[in-house]
Tab-separated table of C-alpha atoms and ligand atoms in Angstrom:
chain	number	residue	atom	x	y	z
A	1	MET	CA	-94.665	169.523	-246.488
A	2	GLU	CA	-91.562	172.010	-245.220
A	3	SER	CA	-89.417	172.930	-248.820
A	4	MET	CA	-85.516	172.382	-248.558
A	5	GLU	CA	-84.620	175.943	-247.311
A	6	SER	CA	-87.753	176.063	-244.820
A	7	ALA	CA	-86.619	172.897	-243.532
A	8	LEU	CA	-83.027	173.793	-242.400
A	9	GLU	CA	-83.778	176.957	-241.653
A	10	LEU	CA	-86.078	175.522	-238.630
A	11	LEU	CA	-83.818	173.164	-237.846
A	12	LEU	CA	-80.873	175.408	-237.482
A	13	ALA	CA	-82.764	177.645	-235.587
A	14	HIS	CA	-82.477	175.153	-232.599
A	15	ALA	CA	-78.812	174.348	-232.835
A	16	ALA	CA	-77.469	176.985	-231.087
A	17	PRO	CA	-73.560	176.724	-230.796
A	18	VAL	CA	-72.152	174.816	-227.732
A	19	CYS	CA	-70.292	176.958	-225.017
A	20	GLU	CA	-68.133	174.866	-223.507
A	21	THR	CA	-64.549	175.481	-224.488
A	22	GLU	CA	-60.639	173.604	-223.799
A	23	GLU	CA	-57.446	174.606	-223.935
A	24	LEU	CA	-55.614	172.663	-226.112
A	25	ALA	CA	-51.802	171.802	-227.122
A	26	LEU	CA	-51.616	174.360	-230.630
A	27	GLY	CA	-50.606	171.150	-232.857
A	28	GLU	CA	-53.705	169.663	-231.462
A	29	THR	CA	-56.359	172.593	-232.719
A	30	LEU	CA	-56.113	171.947	-236.662
A	31	GLY	CA	-59.995	172.326	-237.746
A	32	ARG	CA	-61.228	173.607	-234.462
A	33	VAL	CA	-63.087	176.928	-233.447
A	34	ALA	CA	-60.947	179.537	-231.884
A	35	ALA	CA	-62.771	179.961	-228.244
A	36	GLN	CA	-60.888	183.363	-227.904
A	37	ASP	CA	-58.855	186.299	-229.628
A	38	VAL	CA	-55.273	185.522	-229.656
A	39	ALA	CA	-52.633	188.532	-229.844
A	40	SER	CA	-49.210	188.004	-230.651
A	41	PRO	CA	-47.264	188.586	-226.971
A	42	ILE	CA	-43.980	189.281	-228.537
A	43	PRO	CA	-42.938	191.460	-231.852
A	44	VAL	CA	-42.334	189.358	-235.131
A	45	PRO	CA	-39.425	189.357	-235.734
A	46	PRO	CA	-38.231	190.036	-232.741
A	47	PHE	CA	-35.353	191.815	-233.505
A	48	ASP	CA	-34.598	194.351	-237.059
A	49	ARG	CA	-32.567	191.433	-239.291
A	50	SER	CA	-31.748	191.274	-242.191
A	51	PRO	CA	-32.895	189.849	-245.065
A	52	LEU	CA	-29.626	188.563	-247.230
A	53	ASP	CA	-25.712	187.644	-246.932
A	54	GLY	CA	-23.743	190.649	-247.107
A	55	TYR	CA	-22.695	193.422	-244.742
A	56	ALA	CA	-24.571	196.090	-242.175
A	57	LEU	CA	-23.393	199.572	-242.440
A	58	HIS	CA	-23.657	203.178	-242.468
A	59	SER	CA	-25.322	204.387	-245.492
A	60	GLU	CA	-23.635	207.326	-245.364
A	61	ASP	CA	-20.035	205.545	-245.754
A	62	ILE	CA	-20.855	204.083	-249.330
A	63	ALA	CA	-23.320	207.223	-250.177
A	64	GLN	CA	-20.085	207.929	-253.119
A	65	ALA	CA	-19.126	204.187	-253.687
A	66	SER	CA	-18.808	202.423	-257.191
A	67	ARG	CA	-17.053	199.998	-258.979
A	68	GLU	CA	-14.117	202.417	-260.229
A	69	HIS	CA	-14.312	204.426	-256.507
A	70	PRO	CA	-15.485	201.336	-254.261
A	71	ALA	CA	-15.880	202.469	-250.411
A	72	VAL	CA	-13.559	200.589	-248.644
A	73	LEU	CA	-14.429	200.377	-244.877
A	74	ARG	CA	-12.957	197.705	-242.253
A	75	VAL	CA	-14.762	194.431	-241.223
A	76	VAL	CA	-15.406	194.204	-237.702
A	77	GLY	CA	-16.958	190.624	-237.285
A	78	GLU	CA	-19.164	188.562	-238.789
A	79	ALA	CA	-23.032	187.733	-237.525
A	80	CYS	CA	-24.823	184.939	-238.376
A	81	ALA	CA	-28.499	183.557	-237.853
A	82	GLY	CA	-28.703	182.978	-234.016
A	83	CYS	CA	-26.051	184.672	-233.589
A	84	GLY	CA	-26.349	186.378	-230.097
A	85	THR	CA	-23.370	188.523	-229.737
A	86	VAL	CA	-23.959	192.233	-229.713
A	87	PHE	CA	-21.678	194.384	-232.333
A	88	SER	CA	-21.280	197.779	-232.326
A	89	VAL	CA	-20.250	199.097	-235.813
A	90	ALA	CA	-18.724	202.443	-235.766
A	91	ARG	CA	-18.714	205.057	-238.967
A	92	GLY	CA	-16.035	203.287	-241.531
A	93	GLU	CA	-17.020	199.693	-240.114
A	94	ALA	CA	-18.777	196.817	-241.399
A	95	LEU	CA	-20.164	193.871	-240.014
A	96	ARG	CA	-20.417	190.953	-242.325
A	97	ILE	CA	-24.142	189.335	-241.729
A	98	MET	CA	-25.837	186.506	-242.628
A	99	THR	CA	-29.579	186.431	-244.044
A	100	GLY	CA	-31.539	186.433	-240.414
A	101	ALA	CA	-28.556	187.467	-238.336
A	102	PRO	CA	-29.695	190.648	-235.973
A	103	VAL	CA	-28.352	193.880	-237.607
A	104	PRO	CA	-26.663	195.840	-234.909
A	105	ALA	CA	-28.281	199.168	-233.498
A	106	GLY	CA	-26.872	201.644	-235.604
A	107	CYS	CA	-26.732	200.383	-238.936
A	108	ASP	CA	-29.165	201.844	-240.721
A	109	CYS	CA	-28.466	199.639	-244.030
A	110	VAL	CA	-27.438	195.887	-245.540
A	111	ILE	CA	-25.767	195.922	-248.740
A	112	ARG	CA	-25.519	192.220	-250.491
A	113	GLN	CA	-22.764	191.099	-250.484
A	114	GLU	CA	-22.764	190.785	-254.906
A	115	ASP	CA	-22.292	194.123	-254.818
A	116	THR	CA	-18.556	193.962	-252.589
A	117	ASP	CA	-15.427	192.228	-253.308
A	118	GLU	CA	-16.692	190.025	-249.819
A	119	GLY	CA	-13.165	190.753	-247.871
A	120	MET	CA	-13.190	189.346	-244.684
A	121	GLU	CA	-10.755	192.187	-242.820
A	122	GLN	CA	-11.392	194.801	-245.018
A	123	VAL	CA	-14.170	195.385	-247.676
A	124	GLN	CA	-15.120	196.932	-250.708
A	125	MET	CA	-18.251	198.270	-251.462
A	126	TYR	CA	-19.083	198.941	-255.218
A	127	ALA	CA	-22.504	200.361	-254.832
A	128	PRO	CA	-24.794	202.804	-252.916
A	129	VAL	CA	-27.795	201.805	-250.525
A	130	GLY	CA	-30.432	204.059	-249.556
A	131	HIS	CA	-31.270	204.715	-245.511
A	132	MET	CA	-32.910	202.226	-243.927
A	133	LYS	CA	-32.599	199.631	-246.755
A	134	ASN	CA	-32.237	195.829	-247.134
A	135	ILE	CA	-33.408	195.611	-243.343
A	136	CYS	CA	-36.639	193.663	-242.180
A	137	PHE	CA	-37.828	195.521	-239.048
A	138	ALA	CA	-38.812	194.269	-235.480
A	139	GLY	CA	-42.434	193.306	-235.861
A	140	GLU	CA	-43.155	194.247	-239.881
A	141	ASP	CA	-44.586	191.107	-239.891
A	142	VAL	CA	-46.548	190.709	-236.493
A	143	PRO	CA	-46.527	193.418	-233.954
A	144	ARG	CA	-46.743	193.170	-230.635
A	145	GLY	CA	-50.229	192.939	-229.695
A	146	ALA	CA	-51.899	192.333	-233.091
A	147	VAL	CA	-54.702	190.118	-232.871
A	148	MET	CA	-53.740	186.617	-235.139
A	149	LEU	CA	-56.664	184.275	-234.120
A	150	HIS	CA	-60.179	185.869	-233.829
A	151	ALA	CA	-62.830	183.720	-231.899
A	152	GLY	CA	-64.748	182.237	-234.168
A	153	GLU	CA	-62.250	181.559	-236.927
A	154	GLU	CA	-61.797	177.625	-237.877
A	155	ILE	CA	-57.705	177.261	-237.164
A	156	THR	CA	-55.727	175.937	-240.134
A	157	CYS	CA	-52.439	174.966	-240.811
A	158	ALA	CA	-51.419	178.658	-241.857
A	159	HIS	CA	-52.908	179.654	-238.017
A	160	ILE	CA	-50.814	177.211	-236.422
A	161	GLY	CA	-47.649	177.745	-238.006
A	162	VAL	CA	-47.991	181.925	-237.492
A	163	LEU	CA	-49.087	181.138	-234.266
A	164	SER	CA	-45.799	178.804	-233.671
A	165	SER	CA	-43.635	182.075	-234.435
A	166	LEU	CA	-45.461	183.944	-231.824
A	167	GLY	CA	-44.296	181.596	-229.755
A	168	VAL	CA	-48.099	180.220	-228.726
A	169	THR	CA	-48.327	176.833	-227.461
A	170	ARG	CA	-52.147	176.600	-226.197
A	171	VAL	CA	-55.112	177.887	-227.713
A	172	ARG	CA	-58.493	177.858	-226.179
A	173	VAL	CA	-60.983	176.480	-229.023
A	174	TYR	CA	-64.882	175.321	-228.455
A	175	ARG	CA	-65.349	171.889	-227.630
A	176	ARG	CA	-66.636	169.168	-230.150
A	177	VAL	CA	-70.394	168.999	-231.550
A	178	ARG	CA	-70.966	165.525	-229.673
A	179	VAL	CA	-73.075	163.590	-231.824
A	180	ALA	CA	-75.489	160.689	-231.182
A	181	LEU	CA	-75.663	157.945	-233.940
A	182	LEU	CA	-78.138	154.886	-234.434
A	183	SER	CA	-79.497	152.772	-237.234
A	184	THR	CA	-82.321	151.522	-236.805
A	185	GLY	CA	-83.306	148.426	-238.619
A	186	ASP	CA	-84.482	144.748	-238.182
A	187	GLU	CA	-82.661	143.569	-241.472
A	188	LEU	CA	-79.109	145.376	-240.245
A	189	LEU	CA	-75.900	143.148	-239.850
A	190	GLN	CA	-73.086	144.634	-238.935
A	191	PRO	CA	-69.895	143.806	-241.436
A	192	GLY	CA	-68.102	140.457	-239.641
A	193	GLN	CA	-71.218	138.878	-238.982
A	194	VAL	CA	-72.855	136.595	-241.422
A	195	LEU	CA	-74.929	137.351	-244.127
A	196	THR	CA	-78.455	135.716	-243.521
A	197	TYR	CA	-80.991	135.651	-245.651
A	198	GLY	CA	-83.196	138.529	-245.964
A	199	LYS	CA	-80.519	140.534	-243.947
A	200	ILE	CA	-78.291	143.004	-245.057
A	201	TYR	CA	-75.471	145.037	-244.097
A	202	ASP	CA	-75.317	148.389	-242.277
A	203	ALA	CA	-73.925	150.770	-244.773
A	204	ASN	CA	-75.695	153.854	-242.944
A	205	ARG	CA	-73.665	153.666	-239.751
A	206	ALA	CA	-70.100	152.939	-241.265
A	207	ALA	CA	-71.448	155.888	-243.795
A	208	LEU	CA	-72.125	158.806	-241.666
A	209	THR	CA	-69.550	157.710	-238.730
A	210	THR	CA	-66.881	158.758	-241.036
A	211	HIS	CA	-68.832	162.073	-241.946
A	212	LEU	CA	-68.749	162.823	-238.293
A	213	ARG	CA	-65.420	162.166	-238.159
A	214	MET	CA	-64.867	164.481	-240.971
A	215	LEU	CA	-66.603	167.193	-239.173
A	216	ASP	CA	-64.762	166.894	-236.556
A	217	THR	CA	-67.304	166.234	-234.147
A	218	GLN	CA	-67.471	163.712	-231.306
A	219	ALA	CA	-68.790	161.209	-232.478
A	220	ILE	CA	-71.003	158.820	-230.057
A	221	ILE	CA	-72.087	155.608	-232.423
A	222	LEU	CA	-75.310	153.998	-230.991
A	223	GLY	CA	-74.787	150.889	-233.494
A	224	SER	CA	-77.758	149.537	-234.989
A	225	GLU	CA	-81.180	148.960	-232.684
A	226	ALA	CA	-84.175	146.882	-233.990
A	227	ASP	CA	-87.430	148.407	-235.235
A	228	GLU	CA	-88.668	147.959	-231.153
A	229	PRO	CA	-89.912	151.676	-230.844
A	230	GLN	CA	-89.274	151.609	-227.344
A	231	ALA	CA	-85.443	150.150	-227.617
A	232	VAL	CA	-84.935	152.748	-229.737
A	233	ALA	CA	-86.628	155.133	-227.440
A	234	ASP	CA	-84.560	154.479	-224.572
A	235	ALA	CA	-81.087	154.222	-226.604
A	236	LEU	CA	-82.175	157.832	-228.094
A	237	GLU	CA	-82.852	158.873	-224.279
A	238	ARG	CA	-79.608	157.438	-222.909
A	239	ALA	CA	-77.558	159.151	-225.313
A	240	ALA	CA	-78.814	162.312	-225.025
A	241	GLN	CA	-77.775	162.643	-221.782
A	242	GLU	CA	-74.089	163.111	-223.019
A	243	ALA	CA	-74.773	164.527	-227.176
A	244	ASP	CA	-75.626	167.692	-228.245
A	245	LEU	CA	-77.401	166.616	-231.257
A	246	LEU	CA	-79.337	162.691	-232.556
A	247	ILE	CA	-78.720	161.711	-236.006
A	248	THR	CA	-80.718	158.345	-236.758
A	249	THR	CA	-81.677	156.367	-239.731
A	250	GLY	CA	-84.352	153.845	-240.988
A	251	GLY	CA	-88.208	153.845	-240.332
A	252	VAL	CA	-89.325	157.249	-241.028
A	253	SER	CA	-91.842	156.617	-243.975
A	254	VAL	CA	-95.275	155.465	-243.926
A	255	GLY	CA	-94.906	151.557	-243.686
A	256	LYS	CA	-95.764	149.146	-240.056
A	257	LYS	CA	-92.262	149.030	-239.883
A	258	ASP	CA	-91.293	153.113	-239.364
A	259	ILE	CA	-90.988	153.581	-236.162
A	260	MET	CA	-89.831	157.062	-235.469
A	261	HIS	CA	-93.450	158.475	-235.446
A	262	ARG	CA	-93.730	156.335	-232.479
A	263	VAL	CA	-90.396	156.865	-231.044
A	264	LEU	CA	-90.197	160.311	-230.788
A	265	PRO	CA	-93.404	160.688	-228.548
A	266	LEU	CA	-91.999	157.829	-226.807
A	267	MET	CA	-88.976	159.798	-225.701
A	268	GLY	CA	-91.170	163.066	-224.861
A	269	ALA	CA	-90.249	164.958	-227.588
A	270	GLN	CA	-91.812	167.095	-229.932
A	271	ARG	CA	-91.916	167.298	-233.927
A	272	LEU	CA	-90.671	169.911	-235.893
A	273	PHE	CA	-91.700	168.204	-239.152
A	274	TRP	CA	-92.265	165.356	-241.252
A	275	ARG	CA	-91.517	165.430	-244.882
A	276	VAL	CA	-89.788	167.622	-247.359
A	277	ALA	CA	-89.830	168.761	-250.787
A	278	MET	CA	-87.151	166.876	-252.308
A	279	LYS	CA	-85.948	163.206	-253.907
A	280	PRO	CA	-84.067	161.763	-252.518
A	281	GLY	CA	-85.142	161.823	-248.583
A	282	THR	CA	-88.656	162.885	-248.729
A	283	PRO	CA	-90.003	161.414	-245.391
A	284	LEU	CA	-87.262	163.215	-243.407
A	285	LEU	CA	-88.253	163.685	-239.487
A	286	CYS	CA	-87.404	166.012	-237.394
A	287	GLY	CA	-87.764	167.019	-233.742
A	288	LEU	CA	-86.605	168.161	-230.734
A	289	TYR	CA	-86.272	166.662	-227.253
A	290	GLY	CA	-85.538	169.567	-225.189
A	291	GLU	CA	-83.405	171.741	-226.504
A	292	LYS	CA	-81.809	169.436	-228.452
A	293	PRO	CA	-82.049	168.452	-232.333
A	294	ILE	CA	-83.155	165.066	-233.416
A	295	ILE	CA	-82.680	164.386	-237.095
A	296	CYS	CA	-84.247	161.368	-238.228
A	297	LEU	CA	-83.183	160.751	-242.128
A	298	SER	CA	-84.452	157.832	-244.408
A	299	GLY	CA	-82.595	154.560	-244.324
A	300	ASN	CA	-82.257	154.375	-248.115
A	301	PRO	CA	-78.369	154.409	-248.403
A	302	PHE	CA	-78.204	157.662	-251.135
A	303	ALA	CA	-80.888	159.471	-248.978
A	304	ALA	CA	-78.959	159.374	-246.243
A	305	MET	CA	-75.993	160.592	-247.486
A	306	ALA	CA	-77.808	163.619	-248.999
A	307	CYS	CA	-79.891	164.759	-246.238
A	308	PHE	CA	-77.142	164.526	-244.059
A	309	GLU	CA	-75.218	166.200	-246.085
A	310	ILE	CA	-77.776	169.335	-246.351
A	311	PHE	CA	-79.577	169.290	-243.389
A	312	ALA	CA	-76.947	167.588	-240.153
A	313	THR	CA	-73.953	169.285	-241.566
A	314	PRO	CA	-75.026	172.766	-241.410
A	315	VAL	CA	-76.430	171.871	-238.257
A	316	ILE	CA	-73.207	170.246	-237.303
A	317	ARG	CA	-71.205	173.275	-238.370
A	318	ARG	CA	-73.751	176.182	-236.395
A	319	MET	CA	-73.400	174.154	-233.498
A	320	ALA	CA	-69.616	174.029	-233.387
A	321	GLY	CA	-69.002	177.684	-233.428
A	322	ARG	CA	-68.465	178.669	-236.807
A	323	ALA	CA	-68.965	181.160	-238.607
A	324	ARG	CA	-70.127	179.990	-242.159
A	325	TRP	CA	-72.022	176.764	-241.920
A	326	GLU	CA	-74.017	176.308	-245.809
A	327	ASN	CA	-73.043	174.252	-247.817
A	328	PRO	CA	-71.577	176.185	-250.817
A	329	ARG	CA	-73.251	175.896	-253.865
A	330	VAL	CA	-71.744	176.697	-257.345
A	331	LYS	CA	-73.585	177.696	-261.243
A	332	THR	CA	-72.065	175.413	-263.249
A	333	THR	CA	-73.038	173.424	-266.391
A	334	VAL	CA	-73.717	169.495	-267.039
A	335	LEU	CA	-71.586	167.214	-269.136
A	336	GLY	CA	-72.997	164.514	-270.239
A	337	GLY	CA	-76.988	164.502	-269.211
A	338	PHE	CA	-79.608	163.190	-267.336
A	339	ASP	CA	-82.651	161.453	-269.532
A	340	LYS	CA	-85.122	161.738	-267.045
A	341	PRO	CA	-87.707	164.229	-265.956
A	342	SER	CA	-88.097	165.876	-262.210
A	343	PRO	CA	-91.357	166.611	-261.514
A	344	GLY	CA	-90.494	167.660	-258.012
A	345	ARG	CA	-87.370	168.590	-256.432
A	346	ARG	CA	-84.462	166.307	-256.912
A	347	LEU	CA	-80.640	165.559	-256.094
A	348	LEU	CA	-78.489	164.234	-258.512
A	349	ARG	CA	-74.866	162.496	-257.031
A	350	ALA	CA	-72.415	163.950	-259.546
A	351	ARG	CA	-68.738	164.778	-260.012
A	352	PHE	CA	-67.652	168.526	-260.488
A	353	ASP	CA	-64.795	168.717	-262.615
A	354	GLY	CA	-63.656	172.766	-261.590
A	355	GLN	CA	-65.335	173.403	-264.639
A	356	ARG	CA	-68.704	171.232	-265.313
A	357	ALA	CA	-70.729	168.719	-263.579
A	358	SER	CA	-71.221	164.808	-264.852
A	359	VAL	CA	-74.090	162.615	-263.272
A	360	LEU	CA	-72.866	159.626	-262.078
A	361	GLY	CA	-73.957	155.959	-262.374
A	362	LYS	CA	-76.904	154.381	-264.177
A	363	ASN	CA	-78.741	153.831	-260.914
A	364	HIS	CA	-80.224	157.262	-259.530
A	365	SER	CA	-82.221	155.067	-256.851
A	366	SER	CA	-82.286	156.534	-253.096
A	367	GLY	CA	-81.386	153.324	-252.029
A	368	SER	CA	-78.628	152.715	-254.559
A	369	LEU	CA	-75.392	153.750	-252.352
A	370	SER	CA	-72.742	152.396	-255.033
A	371	SER	CA	-73.004	155.587	-257.303
A	372	VAL	CA	-71.814	157.739	-254.825
A	373	ILE	CA	-68.399	156.784	-255.337
A	374	GLY	CA	-66.518	160.009	-256.725
A	375	CYS	CA	-69.291	161.841	-255.596
A	376	ASN	CA	-68.207	165.710	-255.057
A	377	CYS	CA	-71.752	167.597	-255.766
A	378	LEU	CA	-75.072	167.236	-255.579
A	379	ILE	CA	-76.979	168.580	-259.013
A	380	ASP	CA	-79.894	171.097	-257.513
A	381	VAL	CA	-82.287	170.044	-260.125
A	382	PRO	CA	-85.789	172.182	-259.559
A	383	ALA	CA	-89.433	171.016	-259.672
A	384	GLY	CA	-90.482	170.521	-263.560
A	385	SER	CA	-87.870	170.280	-265.382
A	386	GLY	CA	-87.241	168.257	-268.148
A	387	PRO	CA	-84.389	165.554	-268.872
A	388	LEU	CA	-80.964	167.578	-268.371
A	389	CYS	CA	-79.077	167.750	-271.829
A	390	ASP	CA	-75.047	168.605	-272.237
A	391	GLY	CA	-74.670	171.515	-271.647
A	392	ASP	CA	-77.577	172.743	-269.520
A	393	PRO	CA	-77.003	175.261	-266.861
A	394	VAL	CA	-77.546	173.784	-263.780
A	395	GLU	CA	-76.312	174.637	-259.879
A	396	ILE	CA	-74.861	172.279	-257.728
A	397	ILE	CA	-73.963	171.599	-253.680
A	398	LEU	CA	-70.236	171.067	-253.382
A	399	LEU	CA	-70.002	168.328	-250.511
B	1	AMP	P1	-85.879	152.432	-244.534
B	1	AMP	O1	-85.720	153.580	-244.113
B	1	AMP	O2	-86.184	152.201	-242.791
B	1	AMP	O3	-87.861	152.290	-244.660
B	1	AMP	O4	-85.627	151.809	-245.190
B	1	AMP	C1	-85.880	152.286	-246.815
B	1	AMP	C2	-84.785	150.951	-247.063
B	1	AMP	O5	-83.301	151.014	-246.761
B	1	AMP	C3	-85.071	149.491	-247.210
B	1	AMP	O6	-84.634	148.834	-248.167
B	1	AMP	C4	-84.072	149.031	-245.959
B	1	AMP	O7	-83.439	148.094	-245.584
B	1	AMP	C5	-82.650	150.249	-246.292
B	1	AMP	N1	-81.603	150.064	-245.323
B	1	AMP	C6	-82.481	150.721	-243.528
B	1	AMP	N2	-81.308	151.032	-243.126
B	1	AMP	C7	-79.924	150.739	-243.892
B	1	AMP	C8	-78.444	151.045	-243.645
B	1	AMP	N3	-78.190	151.509	-242.321
B	1	AMP	N4	-78.031	150.498	-243.964
B	1	AMP	C9	-78.326	150.054	-245.769
B	1	AMP	N5	-79.851	149.819	-245.613
B	1	AMP	C10	-80.420	150.620	-244.951
B	2	MG	MG1	-87.207	150.028	-242.303
């Protein structure tokens, strides 16, 4: 049996990042991984500009100015943000200027209007301003040629804002990872079908589809298949023509209908490992179809969800070309407690409030999905632990 860590490592070793790229409109790139560095084609700001409302002038003209002895200058005009007029300001002159307007060549400072009488024809200046003061210089924010997005970086709202300020309209990103998802089980019906005796609604398909969407993958949803090994093998082989990664739920334990053990050889896929020392999800089965990983999760909804988070999520992040793929871990303490001992390693669904983690719900079986509502972390309880008491130190995996 593999440990959680060794199982993940085996999978990651086969999670090659996708190489194909595509060019997207900047606004469509949120959450995608940059495939190229983007350097600024212009300096930002593109010109020296005023960061306040006042007057642009020569600092030497007001070096001696005070309330008692104001300097008096002739006003040559008015520049507002967006103004394209090129002014020239000689010694003894000033330009009325508003925030964001270009500071004319030759002017070496801007005085704020509060230190003047705000005159329109001529203006009284009540204070000196230092050389180069109150000017936001061209390229001060982003010098021309500065790399503002690096290949491998995940594009955030901030990147989109910065790249817009550079005038960038399109960005080359890695294509989305294509993930095929198939739930297996004779008992499965899709919501909308009439529930008959012995059947249940498929919870995994919708839950994992949503996870795949949140991970920004291109999900190939295969629906559900009955426990027919050949039919499942055929469906997976078809999907593998397009998909980079195959994920199934159901049929990985030791029962008569645990068909995935037969499906892998039918597809000509190689088994990587079966069984991981953790609860839920012990019977995790993973393989390789050619180069493509297959992750076969237990059908128990909580087991499927937890193993998806622990194994599939990092694999998908790595395949997507992300620089970080690990699930973040935090050391914290338990709020409340958990009254069962854990002879083997156990993952408990819990909610972390930023300070402490409380175990959710009363039903901790791997078949119960209801107590997953509100879950934002899993408490990683080591093998051989007793019951958890209020305040006990624990390590959590953030989801
Ligand atoms: P299995 O992994 O096929 O042995 O299934 C374990 C348990 O999970 C059984 O009670 C199944 O009926 C249930 N189960 C399997 N697949 C799903 C699914 N997609 N949605 C909800 N429950 C499922
Ligand atoms: Mg089954």
